[in-house]
PDB file of C-alpha atoms in Angstrom:
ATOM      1  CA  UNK V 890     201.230  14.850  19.348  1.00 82.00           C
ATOM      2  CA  UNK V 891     200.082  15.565  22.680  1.00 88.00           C
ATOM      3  CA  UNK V 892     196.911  13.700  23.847  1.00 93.00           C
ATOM      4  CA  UNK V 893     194.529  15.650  26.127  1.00 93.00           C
ATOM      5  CA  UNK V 894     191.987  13.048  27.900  1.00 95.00           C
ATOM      6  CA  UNK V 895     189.119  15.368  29.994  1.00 96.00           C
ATOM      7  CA  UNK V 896     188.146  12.768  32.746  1.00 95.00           C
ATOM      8  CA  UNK V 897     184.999  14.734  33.570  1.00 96.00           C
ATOM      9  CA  UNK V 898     183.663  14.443  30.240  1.00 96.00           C
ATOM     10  CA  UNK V 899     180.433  12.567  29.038  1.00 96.00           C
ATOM     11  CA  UNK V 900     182.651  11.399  25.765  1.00 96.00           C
ATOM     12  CA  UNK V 901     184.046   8.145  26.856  1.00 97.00           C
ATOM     13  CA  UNK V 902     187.778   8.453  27.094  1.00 98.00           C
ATOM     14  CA  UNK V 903     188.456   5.547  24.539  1.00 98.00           C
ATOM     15  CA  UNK V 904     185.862   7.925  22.008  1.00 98.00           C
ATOM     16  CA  UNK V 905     187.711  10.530  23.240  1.00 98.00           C
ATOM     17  CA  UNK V 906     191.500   9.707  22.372  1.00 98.00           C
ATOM     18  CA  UNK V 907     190.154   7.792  18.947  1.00 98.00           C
ATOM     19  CA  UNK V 908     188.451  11.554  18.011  1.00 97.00           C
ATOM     20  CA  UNK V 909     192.468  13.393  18.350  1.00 97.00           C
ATOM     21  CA  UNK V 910     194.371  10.696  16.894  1.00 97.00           C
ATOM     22  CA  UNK V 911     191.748  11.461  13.461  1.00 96.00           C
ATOM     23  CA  UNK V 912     192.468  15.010  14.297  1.00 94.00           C
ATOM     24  CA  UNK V 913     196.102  14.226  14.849  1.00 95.00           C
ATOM     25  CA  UNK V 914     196.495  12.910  11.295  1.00 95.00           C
ATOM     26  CA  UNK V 915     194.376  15.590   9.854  1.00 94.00           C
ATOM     27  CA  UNK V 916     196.442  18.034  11.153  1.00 91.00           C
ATOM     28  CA  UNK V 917     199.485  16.517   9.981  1.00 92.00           C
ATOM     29  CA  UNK V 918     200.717  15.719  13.886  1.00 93.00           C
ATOM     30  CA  UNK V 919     200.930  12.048  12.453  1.00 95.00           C
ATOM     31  CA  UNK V 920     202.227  11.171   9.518  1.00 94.00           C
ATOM     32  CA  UNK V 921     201.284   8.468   7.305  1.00 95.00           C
ATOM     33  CA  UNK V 922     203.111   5.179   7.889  1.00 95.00           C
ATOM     34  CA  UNK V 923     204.218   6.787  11.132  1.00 96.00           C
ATOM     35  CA  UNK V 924     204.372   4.516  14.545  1.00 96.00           C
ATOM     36  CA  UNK V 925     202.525   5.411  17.456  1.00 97.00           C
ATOM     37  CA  UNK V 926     202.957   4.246  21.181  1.00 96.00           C
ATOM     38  CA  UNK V 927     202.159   0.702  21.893  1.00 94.00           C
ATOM     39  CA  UNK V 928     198.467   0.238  24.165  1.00 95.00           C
ATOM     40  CA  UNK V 929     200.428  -0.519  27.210  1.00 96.00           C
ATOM     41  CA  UNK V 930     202.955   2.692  26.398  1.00 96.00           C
ATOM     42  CA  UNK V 931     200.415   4.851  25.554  1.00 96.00           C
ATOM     43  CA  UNK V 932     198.176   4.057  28.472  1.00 97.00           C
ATOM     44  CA  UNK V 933     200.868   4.664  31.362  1.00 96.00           C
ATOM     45  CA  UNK V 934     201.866   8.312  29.505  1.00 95.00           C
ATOM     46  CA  UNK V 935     198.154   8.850  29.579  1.00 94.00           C
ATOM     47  CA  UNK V 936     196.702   7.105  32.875  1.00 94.00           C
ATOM     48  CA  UNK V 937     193.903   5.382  31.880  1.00 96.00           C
ATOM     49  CA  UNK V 938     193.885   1.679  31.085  1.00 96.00           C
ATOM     50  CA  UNK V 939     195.247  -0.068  28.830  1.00 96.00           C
ATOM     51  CA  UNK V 940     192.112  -2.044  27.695  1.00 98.00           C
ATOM     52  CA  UNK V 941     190.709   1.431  26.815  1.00 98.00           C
ATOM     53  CA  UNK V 942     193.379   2.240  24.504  1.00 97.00           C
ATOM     54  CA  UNK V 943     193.508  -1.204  23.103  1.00 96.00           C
ATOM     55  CA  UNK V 944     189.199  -0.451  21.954  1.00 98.00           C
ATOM     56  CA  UNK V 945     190.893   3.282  20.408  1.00 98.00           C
ATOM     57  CA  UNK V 946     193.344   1.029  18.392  1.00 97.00           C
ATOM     58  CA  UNK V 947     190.726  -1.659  17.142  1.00 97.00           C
ATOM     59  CA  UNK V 948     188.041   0.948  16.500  1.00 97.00           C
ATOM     60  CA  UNK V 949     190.961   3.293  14.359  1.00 98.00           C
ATOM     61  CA  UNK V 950     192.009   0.242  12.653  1.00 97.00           C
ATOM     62  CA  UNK V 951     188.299  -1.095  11.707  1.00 96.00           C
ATOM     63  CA  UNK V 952     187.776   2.240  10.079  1.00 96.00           C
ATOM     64  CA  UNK V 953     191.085   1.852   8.232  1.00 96.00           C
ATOM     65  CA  UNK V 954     192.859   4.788   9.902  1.00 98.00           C
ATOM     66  CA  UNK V 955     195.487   2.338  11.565  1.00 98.00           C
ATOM     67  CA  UNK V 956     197.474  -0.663  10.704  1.00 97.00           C
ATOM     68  CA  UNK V 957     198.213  -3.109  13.802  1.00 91.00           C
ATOM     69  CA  UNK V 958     200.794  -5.924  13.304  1.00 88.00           C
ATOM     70  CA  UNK V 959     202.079  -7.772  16.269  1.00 85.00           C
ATOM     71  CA  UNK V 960     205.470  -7.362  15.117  1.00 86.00           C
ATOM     72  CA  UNK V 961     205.450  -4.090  13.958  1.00 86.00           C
ATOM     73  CA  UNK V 962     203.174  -2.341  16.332  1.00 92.00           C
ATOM     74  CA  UNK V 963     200.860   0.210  15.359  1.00 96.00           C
ATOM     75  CA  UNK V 964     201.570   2.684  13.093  1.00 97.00           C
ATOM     76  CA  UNK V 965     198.747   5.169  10.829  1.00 97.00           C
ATOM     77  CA  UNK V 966     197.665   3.940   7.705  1.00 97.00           C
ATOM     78  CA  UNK V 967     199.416   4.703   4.668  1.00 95.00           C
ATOM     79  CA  UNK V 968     196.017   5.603   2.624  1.00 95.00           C
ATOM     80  CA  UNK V 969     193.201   7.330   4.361  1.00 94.00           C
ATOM     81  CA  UNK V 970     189.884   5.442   4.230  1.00 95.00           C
ATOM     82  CA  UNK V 971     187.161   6.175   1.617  1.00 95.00           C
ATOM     83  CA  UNK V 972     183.959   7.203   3.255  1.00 95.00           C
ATOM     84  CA  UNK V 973     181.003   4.939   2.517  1.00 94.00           C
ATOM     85  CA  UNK V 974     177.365   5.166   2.976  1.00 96.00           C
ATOM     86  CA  UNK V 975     177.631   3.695   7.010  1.00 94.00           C
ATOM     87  CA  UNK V 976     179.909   6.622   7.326  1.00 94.00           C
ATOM     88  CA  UNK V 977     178.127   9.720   5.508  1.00 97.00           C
ATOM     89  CA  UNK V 978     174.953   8.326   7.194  1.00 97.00           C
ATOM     90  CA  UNK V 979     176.587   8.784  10.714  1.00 96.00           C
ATOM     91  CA  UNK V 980     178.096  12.141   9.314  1.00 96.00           C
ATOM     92  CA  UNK V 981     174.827  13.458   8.605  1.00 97.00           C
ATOM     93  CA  UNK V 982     173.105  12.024  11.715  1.00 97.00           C
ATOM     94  CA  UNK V 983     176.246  13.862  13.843  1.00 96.00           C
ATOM     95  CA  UNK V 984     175.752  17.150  11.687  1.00 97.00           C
ATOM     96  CA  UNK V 985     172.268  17.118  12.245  1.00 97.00           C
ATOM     97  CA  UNK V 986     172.566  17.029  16.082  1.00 97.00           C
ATOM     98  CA  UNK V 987     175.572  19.745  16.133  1.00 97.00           C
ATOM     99  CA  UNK V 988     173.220  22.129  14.216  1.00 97.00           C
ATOM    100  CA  UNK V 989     170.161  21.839  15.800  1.00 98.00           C
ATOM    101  CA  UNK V 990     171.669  22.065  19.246  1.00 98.00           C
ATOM    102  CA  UNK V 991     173.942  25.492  17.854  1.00 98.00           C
ATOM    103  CA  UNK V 992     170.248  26.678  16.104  1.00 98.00           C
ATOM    104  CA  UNK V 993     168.619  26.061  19.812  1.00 98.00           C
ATOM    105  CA  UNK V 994     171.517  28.522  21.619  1.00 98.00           C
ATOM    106  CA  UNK V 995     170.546  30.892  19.105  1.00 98.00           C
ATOM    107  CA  UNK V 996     173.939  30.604  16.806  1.00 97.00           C
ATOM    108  CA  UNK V 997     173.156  32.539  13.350  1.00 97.00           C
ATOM    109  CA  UNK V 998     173.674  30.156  10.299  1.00 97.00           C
ATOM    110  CA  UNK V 999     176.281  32.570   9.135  1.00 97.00           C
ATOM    111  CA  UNK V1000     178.583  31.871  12.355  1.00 98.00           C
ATOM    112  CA  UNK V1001     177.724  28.467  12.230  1.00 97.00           C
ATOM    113  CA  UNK V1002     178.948  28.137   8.828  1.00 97.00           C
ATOM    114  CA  UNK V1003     181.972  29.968   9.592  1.00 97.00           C
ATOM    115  CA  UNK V1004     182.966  28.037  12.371  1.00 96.00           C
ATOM    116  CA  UNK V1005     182.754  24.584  10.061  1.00 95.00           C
ATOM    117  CA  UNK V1006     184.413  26.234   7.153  1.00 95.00           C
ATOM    118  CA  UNK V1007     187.562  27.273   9.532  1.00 94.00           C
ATOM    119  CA  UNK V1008     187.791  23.698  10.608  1.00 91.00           C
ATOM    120  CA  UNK V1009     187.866  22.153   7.755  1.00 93.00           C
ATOM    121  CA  UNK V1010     189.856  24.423   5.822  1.00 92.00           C
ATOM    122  CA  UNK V1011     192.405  24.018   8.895  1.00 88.00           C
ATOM    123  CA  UNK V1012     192.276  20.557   7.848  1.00 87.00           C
ATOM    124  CA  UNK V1013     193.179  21.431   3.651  1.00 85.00           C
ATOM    125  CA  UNK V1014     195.721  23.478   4.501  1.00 78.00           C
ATOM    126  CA  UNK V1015     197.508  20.556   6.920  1.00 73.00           C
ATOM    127  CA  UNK V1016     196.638  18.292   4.277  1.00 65.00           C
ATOM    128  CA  UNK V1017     197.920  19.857   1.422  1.00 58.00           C
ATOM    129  CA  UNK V1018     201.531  18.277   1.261  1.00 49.00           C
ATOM    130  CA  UNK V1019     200.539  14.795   0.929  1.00 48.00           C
ATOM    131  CA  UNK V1020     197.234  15.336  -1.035  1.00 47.00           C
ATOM    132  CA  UNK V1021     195.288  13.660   2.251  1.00 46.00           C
ATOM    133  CA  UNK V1022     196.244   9.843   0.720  1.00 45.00           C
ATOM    134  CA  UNK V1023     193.786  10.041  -2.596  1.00 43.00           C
TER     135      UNK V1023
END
């Protein structure tokens, strides 16, 4: 999986490489049980500091999309987590903002729609083979 950090970007860059290792996974780039790069690997491939990848790690393994063990390293979870009401709260908040700032550039409901429903189905299809861990 190739990580692509945009250091002009208002997304902080520790939001930013936590957002494509989810995508990662739901792609299929990762694989479940698969290890990734330890923080101070994975910051020198990247350049930014290590402290930054470190919060990616914590954050992905508070939300129960990574398992960290000192001795084993870092590696994606073997189930994905279930979403609870914190997170469908925040889902809806997020949706809410993405679709009134594409309704204020004047994108039709129809393209709007369409442009979620490729997404996510981009995310079935990748998921298909392992049945997404449920």
């Amino acid at each position: 999986m190739i990580i692509k950090i945009d250091f002009e970007s208002e997304i902080p860059i520790y939001e930013q490489l936590k957002r494509q290792i989810i995508q990662g996974i739901a792609k299929g780039d990762l694989s479940k049980g698969e290890e990734l790069p330890s923080v101070r690997q994975l910051a020198e491939d990247i350049g930014i500091n290590l402290h930054t990848v470190n919060k990616s790690y914590n954050l992905l393994k508070d939300e129960g999309y990574l398992v960290v063990d000192r001795r084993k390293g870092t590696r994606v979870s073997d189930t994905m987590p279930e979403p609870n009401e914190k997170y469908i709260d925040n889902l809806k908040e997020e949706i809410g903002y993405i679709s009134a700032d594409a309704y204020c550039k004047g994108i039709r409901k129809e393209e709007f729609l369409s442009i979620c429903e490729k997404y996510f189905d981009n995310f079935i299809a990748n998921g298909e083979d392992e049945s997404n861990g449920r």
